[in-house]
Amino acid sequence: MCSDKPETLSTFEFFRKFPDEEAARKFFETRRWADEPVCGHCGSVNVVEVKNHKPMPYRCRDCRKHFSVRTGTVLAESRLPLQKWLLAIYMLTSARKGIPSTQMARELGVTQKTAWFLAQRIRETWLKDRDDHMDGQVQVDETYVGGKEKNKHASKKLNAGRGAVGKTAVVGVRSETGEVRAVPVASTKASTLQRFVRDHAKTGATIVTDQHGGYIGLEASGYTHIRINHSVGEYVRDMAHTNGIESFWALLKRGHYGIYHYMSAKHLHRYVKEFSFRHNTSKVGTMDFINMTIERMADKRLTYRRLINA
């Protein structure tokens, strides 16, 4: 009997597959280079393995520099064992609503600060969306992420009203196949929302939104526009709806309030991407998810200084 359920990996199976640092290193090297090491500095394949792997496992005969599988990736200059990197990626894919840095720190045996930095570097690898534009019927919606004004300390309150005050707007799009893309935006003005639609939907696509005024005028850009009026109890019109993107917002907010509790505006784009990447790979098995993450690690270096000063 055939099943569409993705293949999962238990924690026990994970440690049986990666029992030590050597197994983790070989796995990373196979995923990045296959059978032939490539210099992370100049791209040459004219390399030699270093005895005792010190200071690094390989040396390039062309540029004469030492390198490892970490060189030129988000793993660069990290002192954490590769086995812990793999376990962190595994934890981020296994927890559908995310995993807090405090719990990750306990399970990895590191400080909370180290776990937080590690998780942010993994999220960094997921940031880039596909370049193609969605076609067919495309759902577009916006939401607001942040704490309630009434729950904030007096020094943090903006005293500018209720509702979306003090929160960050996030706009998202969902294709007919279920793919979701979402990004924080500075405002929900028409120019911002319609630029987002043009960036992600093909001209001629059918755009389904709610009654937000920022979407008025999409027809002038070559789209068919269906506006669902939630205020009068309308949620579906001729099979057109925004239920799919709204269910994604529900998952994002459950992760926000129930797991992370706080997502700063500075780093919100990474958290949003974490949820969209996990959503888009929900039918992918655990090992395939880990492989996809490793394949994205090249040229994604993120230093702690750049992270906190962003």
PDB file of C-alpha atoms in Angstrom:
ATOM      1  CA  MET A   1       0.000   0.000   0.000  1.00  0.00           C
ATOM      2  CA  CYS A   2       1.470   3.354  -1.074  1.00  0.00           C
ATOM      3  CA  SER A   3       1.598   6.251   1.390  1.00  0.00           C
ATOM      4  CA  ASP A   4       2.316   9.943   0.781  1.00  0.00           C
ATOM      5  CA  LYS A   5       3.481  10.384   4.357  1.00  0.00           C
ATOM      6  CA  PRO A   6       7.089  11.695   4.408  1.00  0.00           C
ATOM      7  CA  GLU A   7       9.781   9.499   5.899  1.00  0.00           C
ATOM      8  CA  THR A   8      10.667  10.666   9.392  1.00  0.00           C
ATOM      9  CA  LEU A   9      13.716   9.998  11.517  1.00  0.00           C
ATOM     10  CA  SER A  10      13.481   9.325  15.243  1.00  0.00           C
ATOM     11  CA  THR A  11      16.054  10.718  17.662  1.00  0.00           C
ATOM     12  CA  PHE A  12      17.328   7.183  18.238  1.00  0.00           C
ATOM     13  CA  GLU A  13      17.753   6.660  14.494  1.00  0.00           C
ATOM     14  CA  PHE A  14      19.476  10.035  14.183  1.00  0.00           C
ATOM     15  CA  PHE A  15      22.221   9.071  16.653  1.00  0.00           C
ATOM     16  CA  ARG A  16      22.592   5.662  15.074  1.00  0.00           C
ATOM     17  CA  LYS A  17      23.133   7.387  11.724  1.00  0.00           C
ATOM     18  CA  PHE A  18      25.499  10.032  13.146  1.00  0.00           C
ATOM     19  CA  PRO A  19      27.132   8.386  16.174  1.00  0.00           C
ATOM     20  CA  ASP A  20      30.175  10.666  16.278  1.00  0.00           C
ATOM     21  CA  GLU A  21      31.875  13.724  14.783  1.00  0.00           C
ATOM     22  CA  GLU A  22      33.623  11.710  12.078  1.00  0.00           C
ATOM     23  CA  ALA A  23      30.301  10.409  10.736  1.00  0.00           C
ATOM     24  CA  ALA A  24      28.901  13.943  10.720  1.00  0.00           C
ATOM     25  CA  ARG A  25      31.956  15.321   8.899  1.00  0.00           C
ATOM     26  CA  LYS A  26      31.787  12.657   6.194  1.00  0.00           C
ATOM     27  CA  PHE A  27      28.086  13.307   5.736  1.00  0.00           C
ATOM     28  CA  PHE A  28      28.615  17.055   5.286  1.00  0.00           C
ATOM     29  CA  GLU A  29      31.470  16.434   2.839  1.00  0.00           C
ATOM     30  CA  THR A  30      29.411  13.998   0.770  1.00  0.00           C
ATOM     31  CA  ARG A  31      26.468  16.400   0.570  1.00  0.00           C
ATOM     32  CA  ARG A  32      28.660  19.351  -0.408  1.00  0.00           C
ATOM     33  CA  TRP A  33      31.349  17.773  -2.593  1.00  0.00           C
ATOM     34  CA  ALA A  34      30.182  14.248  -3.462  1.00  0.00           C
ATOM     35  CA  ASP A  35      33.456  12.323  -3.986  1.00  0.00           C
ATOM     36  CA  GLU A  36      35.858  15.190  -4.719  1.00  0.00           C
ATOM     37  CA  PRO A  37      36.818  17.909  -2.195  1.00  0.00           C
ATOM     38  CA  VAL A  38      36.711  21.437  -3.618  1.00  0.00           C
ATOM     39  CA  CYS A  39      38.750  24.303  -2.195  1.00  0.00           C
ATOM     40  CA  GLY A  40      36.487  26.715  -0.346  1.00  0.00           C
ATOM     41  CA  HIS A  41      38.810  29.607  -1.178  1.00  0.00           C
ATOM     42  CA  CYS A  42      39.506  29.339  -4.924  1.00  0.00           C
ATOM     43  CA  GLY A  43      37.293  26.475  -6.122  1.00  0.00           C
ATOM     44  CA  SER A  44      40.177  24.263  -7.204  1.00  0.00           C
ATOM     45  CA  VAL A  45      39.938  20.459  -7.044  1.00  0.00           C
ATOM     46  CA  ASN A  46      43.732  20.144  -6.919  1.00  0.00           C
ATOM     47  CA  VAL A  47      43.776  19.402  -3.194  1.00  0.00           C
ATOM     48  CA  VAL A  48      45.483  17.048  -0.787  1.00  0.00           C
ATOM     49  CA  GLU A  49      44.278  15.617   2.498  1.00  0.00           C
ATOM     50  CA  VAL A  50      46.322  16.778   5.483  1.00  0.00           C
ATOM     51  CA  LYS A  51      47.834  14.266   7.883  1.00  0.00           C
ATOM     52  CA  ASN A  52      46.023  14.346  11.248  1.00  0.00           C
ATOM     53  CA  HIS A  53      43.660  16.933   9.718  1.00  0.00           C
ATOM     54  CA  LYS A  54      45.539  19.796  11.364  1.00  0.00           C
ATOM     55  CA  PRO A  55      45.096  22.708  11.128  1.00  0.00           C
ATOM     56  CA  MET A  56      42.338  21.679   8.690  1.00  0.00           C
ATOM     57  CA  PRO A  57      41.537  18.441   6.841  1.00  0.00           C
ATOM     58  CA  TYR A  58      42.580  19.670   3.369  1.00  0.00           C
ATOM     59  CA  ARG A  59      45.102  21.930   1.657  1.00  0.00           C
ATOM     60  CA  CYS A  60      44.770  23.433  -1.815  1.00  0.00           C
ATOM     61  CA  ARG A  61      47.813  22.987  -4.069  1.00  0.00           C
ATOM     62  CA  ASP A  62      46.828  26.023  -6.138  1.00  0.00           C
ATOM     63  CA  CYS A  63      46.127  28.750  -3.566  1.00  0.00           C
ATOM     64  CA  ARG A  64      48.092  26.881  -0.839  1.00  0.00           C
ATOM     65  CA  LYS A  65      45.403  27.538   1.766  1.00  0.00           C
ATOM     66  CA  HIS A  66      43.963  25.065   4.215  1.00  0.00           C
ATOM     67  CA  PHE A  67      40.220  24.473   4.244  1.00  0.00           C
ATOM     68  CA  SER A  68      37.461  22.214   5.502  1.00  0.00           C
ATOM     69  CA  VAL A  69      33.857  21.508   4.588  1.00  0.00           C
ATOM     70  CA  ARG A  70      32.934  24.537   6.713  1.00  0.00           C
ATOM     71  CA  THR A  71      34.965  26.999   4.610  1.00  0.00           C
ATOM     72  CA  GLY A  72      32.820  29.365   2.567  1.00  0.00           C
ATOM     73  CA  THR A  73      29.570  28.372   4.282  1.00  0.00           C
ATOM     74  CA  VAL A  74      27.450  29.474   7.219  1.00  0.00           C
ATOM     75  CA  LEU A  75      29.490  26.947   9.246  1.00  0.00           C
ATOM     76  CA  ALA A  76      32.685  28.983   8.810  1.00  0.00           C
ATOM     77  CA  GLU A  77      34.595  29.754  12.001  1.00  0.00           C
ATOM     78  CA  SER A  78      32.021  27.949  14.130  1.00  0.00           C
ATOM     79  CA  ARG A  79      33.602  25.970  16.953  1.00  0.00           C
ATOM     80  CA  LEU A  80      30.549  23.770  17.401  1.00  0.00           C
ATOM     81  CA  PRO A  81      30.975  20.139  16.353  1.00  0.00           C
ATOM     82  CA  LEU A  82      29.304  19.240  13.069  1.00  0.00           C
ATOM     83  CA  GLN A  83      27.286  16.600  14.896  1.00  0.00           C
ATOM     84  CA  LYS A  84      25.627  19.382  16.935  1.00  0.00           C
ATOM     85  CA  TRP A  85      24.930  21.357  13.763  1.00  0.00           C
ATOM     86  CA  LEU A  86      23.153  18.331  12.319  1.00  0.00           C
ATOM     87  CA  LEU A  87      21.198  17.795  15.529  1.00  0.00           C
ATOM     88  CA  ALA A  88      20.114  21.456  15.543  1.00  0.00           C
ATOM     89  CA  ILE A  89      18.859  21.194  11.945  1.00  0.00           C
ATOM     90  CA  TYR A  90      17.072  17.972  12.893  1.00  0.00           C
ATOM     91  CA  MET A  91      15.361  19.678  15.826  1.00  0.00           C
ATOM     92  CA  LEU A  92      14.218  22.613  13.691  1.00  0.00           C
ATOM     93  CA  THR A  93      12.587  20.299  11.170  1.00  0.00           C
ATOM     94  CA  SER A  94      11.032  17.979  13.742  1.00  0.00           C
ATOM     95  CA  ALA A  95       9.291  20.750  15.706  1.00  0.00           C
ATOM     96  CA  ARG A  96       6.457  22.004  13.476  1.00  0.00           C
ATOM     97  CA  LYS A  97       5.915  25.129  15.572  1.00  0.00           C
ATOM     98  CA  GLY A  98       9.615  25.723  16.210  1.00  0.00           C
ATOM     99  CA  ILE A  99      11.915  25.103  19.149  1.00  0.00           C
ATOM    100  CA  PRO A 100      13.041  27.778  21.628  1.00  0.00           C
ATOM    101  CA  SER A 101      16.747  28.453  22.043  1.00  0.00           C
ATOM    102  CA  THR A 102      16.501  27.539  25.737  1.00  0.00           C
ATOM    103  CA  GLN A 103      15.377  24.007  24.901  1.00  0.00           C
ATOM    104  CA  MET A 104      17.895  23.686  22.076  1.00  0.00           C
ATOM    105  CA  ALA A 105      20.634  24.789  24.477  1.00  0.00           C
ATOM    106  CA  ARG A 106      19.699  22.068  26.972  1.00  0.00           C
ATOM    107  CA  GLU A 107      19.610  19.330  24.347  1.00  0.00           C
ATOM    108  CA  LEU A 108      22.875  20.397  22.688  1.00  0.00           C
ATOM    109  CA  GLY A 109      24.725  21.090  25.926  1.00  0.00           C
ATOM    110  CA  VAL A 110      25.554  24.698  24.999  1.00  0.00           C
ATOM    111  CA  THR A 111      24.620  28.128  26.324  1.00  0.00           C
ATOM    112  CA  GLN A 112      21.353  29.796  25.330  1.00  0.00           C
ATOM    113  CA  LYS A 113      23.298  32.489  23.473  1.00  0.00           C
ATOM    114  CA  THR A 114      25.159  29.862  21.428  1.00  0.00           C
ATOM    115  CA  ALA A 115      21.938  27.988  20.637  1.00  0.00           C
ATOM    116  CA  TRP A 116      20.202  31.211  19.563  1.00  0.00           C
ATOM    117  CA  PHE A 117      23.097  32.176  17.267  1.00  0.00           C
ATOM    118  CA  LEU A 118      23.185  28.644  15.853  1.00  0.00           C
ATOM    119  CA  ALA A 119      19.454  28.668  15.074  1.00  0.00           C
ATOM    120  CA  GLN A 120      19.687  32.098  13.423  1.00  0.00           C
ATOM    121  CA  ARG A 121      22.505  30.906  11.164  1.00  0.00           C
ATOM    122  CA  ILE A 122      20.436  27.911  10.099  1.00  0.00           C
ATOM    123  CA  ARG A 123      17.479  30.212   9.365  1.00  0.00           C
ATOM    124  CA  GLU A 124      19.848  32.375   7.316  1.00  0.00           C
ATOM    125  CA  THR A 125      20.287  29.468   4.892  1.00  0.00           C
ATOM    126  CA  TRP A 126      16.529  29.384   4.262  1.00  0.00           C
ATOM    127  CA  LEU A 127      16.031  33.070   3.452  1.00  0.00           C
ATOM    128  CA  LYS A 128      16.074  33.128  -0.350  1.00  0.00           C
ATOM    129  CA  ASP A 129      12.797  32.247  -2.064  1.00  0.00           C
ATOM    130  CA  ARG A 130      12.516  30.733  -5.521  1.00  0.00           C
ATOM    131  CA  ASP A 131      12.780  33.271  -8.345  1.00  0.00           C
ATOM    132  CA  ASP A 132       9.802  32.038 -10.365  1.00  0.00           C
ATOM    133  CA  HIS A 133       6.400  33.744 -10.225  1.00  0.00           C
ATOM    134  CA  MET A 134       3.221  31.981  -9.125  1.00  0.00           C
ATOM    135  CA  ASP A 135       0.442  31.418 -11.658  1.00  0.00           C
ATOM    136  CA  GLY A 136      -3.196  30.390 -11.510  1.00  0.00           C
ATOM    137  CA  GLN A 137      -5.173  31.389  -8.437  1.00  0.00           C
ATOM    138  CA  VAL A 138      -2.959  33.072  -5.838  1.00  0.00           C
ATOM    139  CA  GLN A 139      -3.999  33.988  -2.294  1.00  0.00           C
ATOM    140  CA  VAL A 140      -2.544  37.174  -0.791  1.00  0.00           C
ATOM    141  CA  ASP A 141      -3.061  38.416   2.751  1.00  0.00           C
ATOM    142  CA  GLU A 142      -1.356  40.387   5.500  1.00  0.00           C
ATOM    143  CA  THR A 143      -1.104  40.040   9.257  1.00  0.00           C
ATOM    144  CA  TYR A 144       0.612  41.740  12.184  1.00  0.00           C
ATOM    145  CA  VAL A 145       3.160  40.150  14.491  1.00  0.00           C
ATOM    146  CA  GLY A 146       4.153  41.497  17.885  1.00  0.00           C
ATOM    147  CA  GLY A 147       3.115  41.829  21.497  1.00  0.00           C
ATOM    148  CA  LYS A 148      -0.048  43.545  22.637  1.00  0.00           C
ATOM    149  CA  GLU A 149       0.372  47.112  23.842  1.00  0.00           C
ATOM    150  CA  LYS A 150      -1.473  46.403  27.083  1.00  0.00           C
ATOM    151  CA  ASN A 151       1.038  43.663  27.970  1.00  0.00           C
ATOM    152  CA  LYS A 152       4.136  45.806  27.449  1.00  0.00           C
ATOM    153  CA  HIS A 153       6.160  47.539  30.124  1.00  0.00           C
ATOM    154  CA  ALA A 154       5.304  51.222  30.465  1.00  0.00           C
ATOM    155  CA  SER A 155       8.656  52.232  28.957  1.00  0.00           C
ATOM    156  CA  LYS A 156       7.934  50.119  25.844  1.00  0.00           C
ATOM    157  CA  LYS A 157       4.405  51.357  25.166  1.00  0.00           C
ATOM    158  CA  LEU A 158       3.918  53.688  22.214  1.00  0.00           C
ATOM    159  CA  ASN A 159       0.663  55.122  23.601  1.00  0.00           C
ATOM    160  CA  ALA A 160      -0.604  55.486  20.048  1.00  0.00           C
ATOM    161  CA  GLY A 161      -3.747  53.367  20.139  1.00  0.00           C
ATOM    162  CA  ARG A 162      -4.609  49.687  19.938  1.00  0.00           C
ATOM    163  CA  GLY A 163      -4.796  46.980  17.290  1.00  0.00           C
ATOM    164  CA  ALA A 164      -1.727  46.941  15.051  1.00  0.00           C
ATOM    165  CA  VAL A 165       0.122  49.626  17.035  1.00  0.00           C
ATOM    166  CA  GLY A 166       3.644  48.473  17.903  1.00  0.00           C
ATOM    167  CA  LYS A 167       3.409  45.387  15.683  1.00  0.00           C
ATOM    168  CA  THR A 168       5.188  44.557  12.433  1.00  0.00           C
ATOM    169  CA  ALA A 169       3.200  43.913   9.264  1.00  0.00           C
ATOM    170  CA  VAL A 170       3.866  40.676   7.363  1.00  0.00           C
ATOM    171  CA  VAL A 171       2.473  40.043   3.876  1.00  0.00           C
ATOM    172  CA  GLY A 172       2.210  36.580   2.386  1.00  0.00           C
ATOM    173  CA  VAL A 173       1.241  34.795  -0.806  1.00  0.00           C
ATOM    174  CA  ARG A 174       0.089  31.188  -1.309  1.00  0.00           C
ATOM    175  CA  SER A 175       0.028  29.377  -4.638  1.00  0.00           C
ATOM    176  CA  GLU A 176      -2.456  26.789  -5.906  1.00  0.00           C
ATOM    177  CA  THR A 177       0.054  24.071  -5.031  1.00  0.00           C
ATOM    178  CA  GLY A 178       0.310  25.278  -1.420  1.00  0.00           C
ATOM    179  CA  GLU A 179       3.666  27.042  -1.561  1.00  0.00           C
ATOM    180  CA  VAL A 180       3.853  30.003   0.837  1.00  0.00           C
ATOM    181  CA  ARG A 181       6.151  33.030   0.687  1.00  0.00           C
ATOM    182  CA  ALA A 182       6.007  35.729   3.330  1.00  0.00           C
ATOM    183  CA  VAL A 183       8.063  38.764   4.338  1.00  0.00           C
ATOM    184  CA  PRO A 184       7.793  41.573   6.910  1.00  0.00           C
ATOM    185  CA  VAL A 185       7.016  44.937   5.333  1.00  0.00           C
ATOM    186  CA  ALA A 186       7.360  48.515   6.521  1.00  0.00           C
ATOM    187  CA  SER A 187       3.701  49.295   5.845  1.00  0.00           C
ATOM    188  CA  THR A 188       0.526  47.960   4.260  1.00  0.00           C
ATOM    189  CA  LYS A 189       0.191  50.839   1.806  1.00  0.00           C
ATOM    190  CA  ALA A 190      -1.002  50.047  -1.708  1.00  0.00           C
ATOM    191  CA  SER A 191       2.454  50.644  -3.214  1.00  0.00           C
ATOM    192  CA  THR A 192       4.042  48.097  -0.840  1.00  0.00           C
ATOM    193  CA  LEU A 193       1.374  45.402  -1.142  1.00  0.00           C
ATOM    194  CA  GLN A 194       1.060  45.645  -4.916  1.00  0.00           C
ATOM    195  CA  ARG A 195       4.842  45.571  -5.394  1.00  0.00           C
ATOM    196  CA  PHE A 196       4.876  42.358  -3.336  1.00  0.00           C
ATOM    197  CA  VAL A 197       2.191  40.863  -5.594  1.00  0.00           C
ATOM    198  CA  ARG A 198       4.145  41.813  -8.738  1.00  0.00           C
ATOM    199  CA  ASP A 199       7.307  40.275  -7.262  1.00  0.00           C
ATOM    200  CA  HIS A 200       5.647  36.904  -6.664  1.00  0.00           C
ATOM    201  CA  ALA A 201       2.688  36.478  -9.052  1.00  0.00           C
ATOM    202  CA  LYS A 202       2.724  36.262 -12.838  1.00  0.00           C
ATOM    203  CA  THR A 203       0.848  38.884 -14.820  1.00  0.00           C
ATOM    204  CA  GLY A 204      -2.523  37.372 -15.683  1.00  0.00           C
ATOM    205  CA  ALA A 205      -2.803  35.375 -12.443  1.00  0.00           C
ATOM    206  CA  THR A 206      -5.980  35.540 -10.370  1.00  0.00           C
ATOM    207  CA  ILE A 207      -5.268  37.316  -7.077  1.00  0.00           C
ATOM    208  CA  VAL A 208      -7.606  36.541  -4.173  1.00  0.00           C
ATOM    209  CA  THR A 209      -7.546  38.988  -1.243  1.00  0.00           C
ATOM    210  CA  ASP A 210      -9.803  40.338   1.471  1.00  0.00           C
ATOM    211  CA  GLN A 211     -11.270  43.838   1.327  1.00  0.00           C
ATOM    212  CA  HIS A 212      -8.049  45.639   2.273  1.00  0.00           C
ATOM    213  CA  GLY A 213      -7.865  48.855   0.249  1.00  0.00           C
ATOM    214  CA  GLY A 214      -4.183  48.368  -0.521  1.00  0.00           C
ATOM    215  CA  TYR A 215      -5.032  45.781  -3.179  1.00  0.00           C
ATOM    216  CA  ILE A 216      -7.412  48.007  -5.149  1.00  0.00           C
ATOM    217  CA  GLY A 217      -5.995  48.627  -8.613  1.00  0.00           C
ATOM    218  CA  LEU A 218      -4.329  45.238  -9.234  1.00  0.00           C
ATOM    219  CA  GLU A 219      -6.373  44.937 -12.443  1.00  0.00           C
ATOM    220  CA  ALA A 220      -4.339  47.801 -13.895  1.00  0.00           C
ATOM    221  CA  SER A 221      -1.217  45.623 -13.488  1.00  0.00           C
ATOM    222  CA  GLY A 222      -2.766  42.816 -15.537  1.00  0.00           C
ATOM    223  CA  TYR A 223      -4.252  40.664 -12.773  1.00  0.00           C
ATOM    224  CA  THR A 224      -7.741  39.299 -12.241  1.00  0.00           C
ATOM    225  CA  HIS A 225      -8.702  40.401  -8.727  1.00  0.00           C
ATOM    226  CA  ILE A 226     -11.243  38.671  -6.487  1.00  0.00           C
ATOM    227  CA  ARG A 227     -12.008  40.417  -3.179  1.00  0.00           C
ATOM    228  CA  ILE A 228     -13.604  38.295  -0.436  1.00  0.00           C
ATOM    229  CA  ASN A 229     -15.745  40.331   1.960  1.00  0.00           C
ATOM    230  CA  HIS A 230     -15.194  38.810   5.405  1.00  0.00           C
ATOM    231  CA  SER A 231     -17.147  41.583   7.122  1.00  0.00           C
ATOM    232  CA  VAL A 232     -20.455  40.253   5.736  1.00  0.00           C
ATOM    233  CA  GLY A 233     -19.620  36.620   6.454  1.00  0.00           C
ATOM    234  CA  GLU A 234     -18.261  35.790   3.005  1.00  0.00           C
ATOM    235  CA  TYR A 235     -15.319  33.395   3.063  1.00  0.00           C
ATOM    236  CA  VAL A 236     -15.571  31.475  -0.227  1.00  0.00           C
ATOM    237  CA  ARG A 237     -16.739  32.690  -3.649  1.00  0.00           C
ATOM    238  CA  ASP A 238     -16.779  30.224  -6.541  1.00  0.00           C
ATOM    239  CA  MET A 239     -14.003  28.207  -4.868  1.00  0.00           C
ATOM    240  CA  ALA A 240     -11.911  31.359  -4.367  1.00  0.00           C
ATOM    241  CA  HIS A 241     -10.801  32.074  -0.794  1.00  0.00           C
ATOM    242  CA  THR A 242      -7.891  33.143   1.401  1.00  0.00           C
ATOM    243  CA  ASN A 243      -8.235  30.286   3.898  1.00  0.00           C
ATOM    244  CA  GLY A 244      -4.879  28.742   2.960  1.00  0.00           C
ATOM    245  CA  ILE A 245      -2.724  31.783   3.708  1.00  0.00           C
ATOM    246  CA  GLU A 246      -4.788  32.529   6.817  1.00  0.00           C
ATOM    247  CA  SER A 247      -4.123  29.017   8.152  1.00  0.00           C
ATOM    248  CA  PHE A 248      -0.411  29.718   7.682  1.00  0.00           C
ATOM    249  CA  TRP A 249      -0.772  32.896   9.776  1.00  0.00           C
ATOM    250  CA  ALA A 250      -2.439  30.792  12.488  1.00  0.00           C
ATOM    251  CA  LEU A 251       0.540  28.427  12.579  1.00  0.00           C
ATOM    252  CA  LEU A 252       3.011  31.323  12.647  1.00  0.00           C
ATOM    253  CA  LYS A 253       1.204  32.936  15.555  1.00  0.00           C
ATOM    254  CA  ARG A 254       0.955  29.690  17.514  1.00  0.00           C
ATOM    255  CA  GLY A 255       4.720  29.400  17.159  1.00  0.00           C
ATOM    256  CA  HIS A 256       5.112  33.041  18.185  1.00  0.00           C
ATOM    257  CA  TYR A 257       2.934  32.996  21.290  1.00  0.00           C
ATOM    258  CA  GLY A 258       3.383  29.372  22.339  1.00  0.00           C
ATOM    259  CA  ILE A 259       7.029  28.627  21.542  1.00  0.00           C
ATOM    260  CA  TYR A 260       9.170  31.711  20.939  1.00  0.00           C
ATOM    261  CA  HIS A 261       7.026  34.192  22.923  1.00  0.00           C
ATOM    262  CA  TYR A 262       8.948  37.063  21.358  1.00  0.00           C
ATOM    263  CA  MET A 263      10.096  37.765  17.801  1.00  0.00           C
ATOM    264  CA  SER A 264      11.941  41.064  17.473  1.00  0.00           C
ATOM    265  CA  ALA A 265      11.265  43.171  14.378  1.00  0.00           C
ATOM    266  CA  LYS A 266      15.005  43.007  13.629  1.00  0.00           C
ATOM    267  CA  HIS A 267      15.002  39.225  13.229  1.00  0.00           C
ATOM    268  CA  LEU A 268      11.362  38.662  12.280  1.00  0.00           C
ATOM    269  CA  HIS A 269      12.213  37.929   8.630  1.00  0.00           C
ATOM    270  CA  ARG A 270      14.201  34.857   9.696  1.00  0.00           C
ATOM    271  CA  TYR A 271      11.428  33.500  11.918  1.00  0.00           C
ATOM    272  CA  VAL A 272       8.844  34.067   9.174  1.00  0.00           C
ATOM    273  CA  LYS A 273      11.117  32.278   6.716  1.00  0.00           C
ATOM    274  CA  GLU A 274      11.578  29.387   9.140  1.00  0.00           C
ATOM    275  CA  PHE A 275       7.831  28.786   9.200  1.00  0.00           C
ATOM    276  CA  SER A 276       7.354  29.192   5.440  1.00  0.00           C
ATOM    277  CA  PHE A 277      10.330  26.936   4.624  1.00  0.00           C
ATOM    278  CA  ARG A 278       9.084  24.234   6.994  1.00  0.00           C
ATOM    279  CA  HIS A 279       5.552  24.610   5.574  1.00  0.00           C
ATOM    280  CA  ASN A 280       6.803  24.256   1.998  1.00  0.00           C
ATOM    281  CA  THR A 281       8.823  21.153   2.874  1.00  0.00           C
ATOM    282  CA  SER A 282       6.151  19.462   5.017  1.00  0.00           C
ATOM    283  CA  LYS A 283       5.948  16.579   2.525  1.00  0.00           C
ATOM    284  CA  VAL A 284       9.717  16.147   2.481  1.00  0.00           C
ATOM    285  CA  GLY A 285      11.322  13.475   4.666  1.00  0.00           C
ATOM    286  CA  THR A 286      13.647  14.361   7.542  1.00  0.00           C
ATOM    287  CA  MET A 287      16.877  13.474   5.749  1.00  0.00           C
ATOM    288  CA  ASP A 288      15.796  15.281   2.585  1.00  0.00           C
ATOM    289  CA  PHE A 289      15.068  18.375   4.701  1.00  0.00           C
ATOM    290  CA  ILE A 290      18.550  18.191   6.242  1.00  0.00           C
ATOM    291  CA  ASN A 291      20.077  17.718   2.774  1.00  0.00           C
ATOM    292  CA  MET A 292      18.209  20.736   1.393  1.00  0.00           C
ATOM    293  CA  THR A 293      19.463  22.864   4.277  1.00  0.00           C
ATOM    294  CA  ILE A 294      23.093  21.812   3.787  1.00  0.00           C
ATOM    295  CA  GLU A 295      22.870  22.514   0.045  1.00  0.00           C
ATOM    296  CA  ARG A 296      21.852  26.104   0.867  1.00  0.00           C
ATOM    297  CA  MET A 297      24.732  26.775   3.284  1.00  0.00           C
ATOM    298  CA  ALA A 298      27.330  27.931   0.748  1.00  0.00           C
ATOM    299  CA  ASP A 299      28.059  31.684   0.694  1.00  0.00           C
ATOM    300  CA  LYS A 300      25.770  32.308   3.662  1.00  0.00           C
ATOM    301  CA  ARG A 301      28.243  33.390   6.334  1.00  0.00           C
ATOM    302  CA  LEU A 302      26.647  35.276   9.217  1.00  0.00           C
ATOM    303  CA  THR A 303      28.807  36.730  11.980  1.00  0.00           C
ATOM    304  CA  TYR A 304      27.449  37.443  15.445  1.00  0.00           C
ATOM    305  CA  ARG A 305      28.351  41.120  15.083  1.00  0.00           C
ATOM    306  CA  ARG A 306      26.387  41.459  11.836  1.00  0.00           C
ATOM    307  CA  LEU A 307      23.484  39.552  13.355  1.00  0.00           C
ATOM    308  CA  ILE A 308      23.060  41.765  16.402  1.00  0.00           C
ATOM    309  CA  ASN A 309      23.860  45.012  14.550  1.00  0.00           C
ATOM    310  CA  ALA A 310      21.527  44.332  11.627  1.00  0.00           C
TER     311      ALA A 310
END
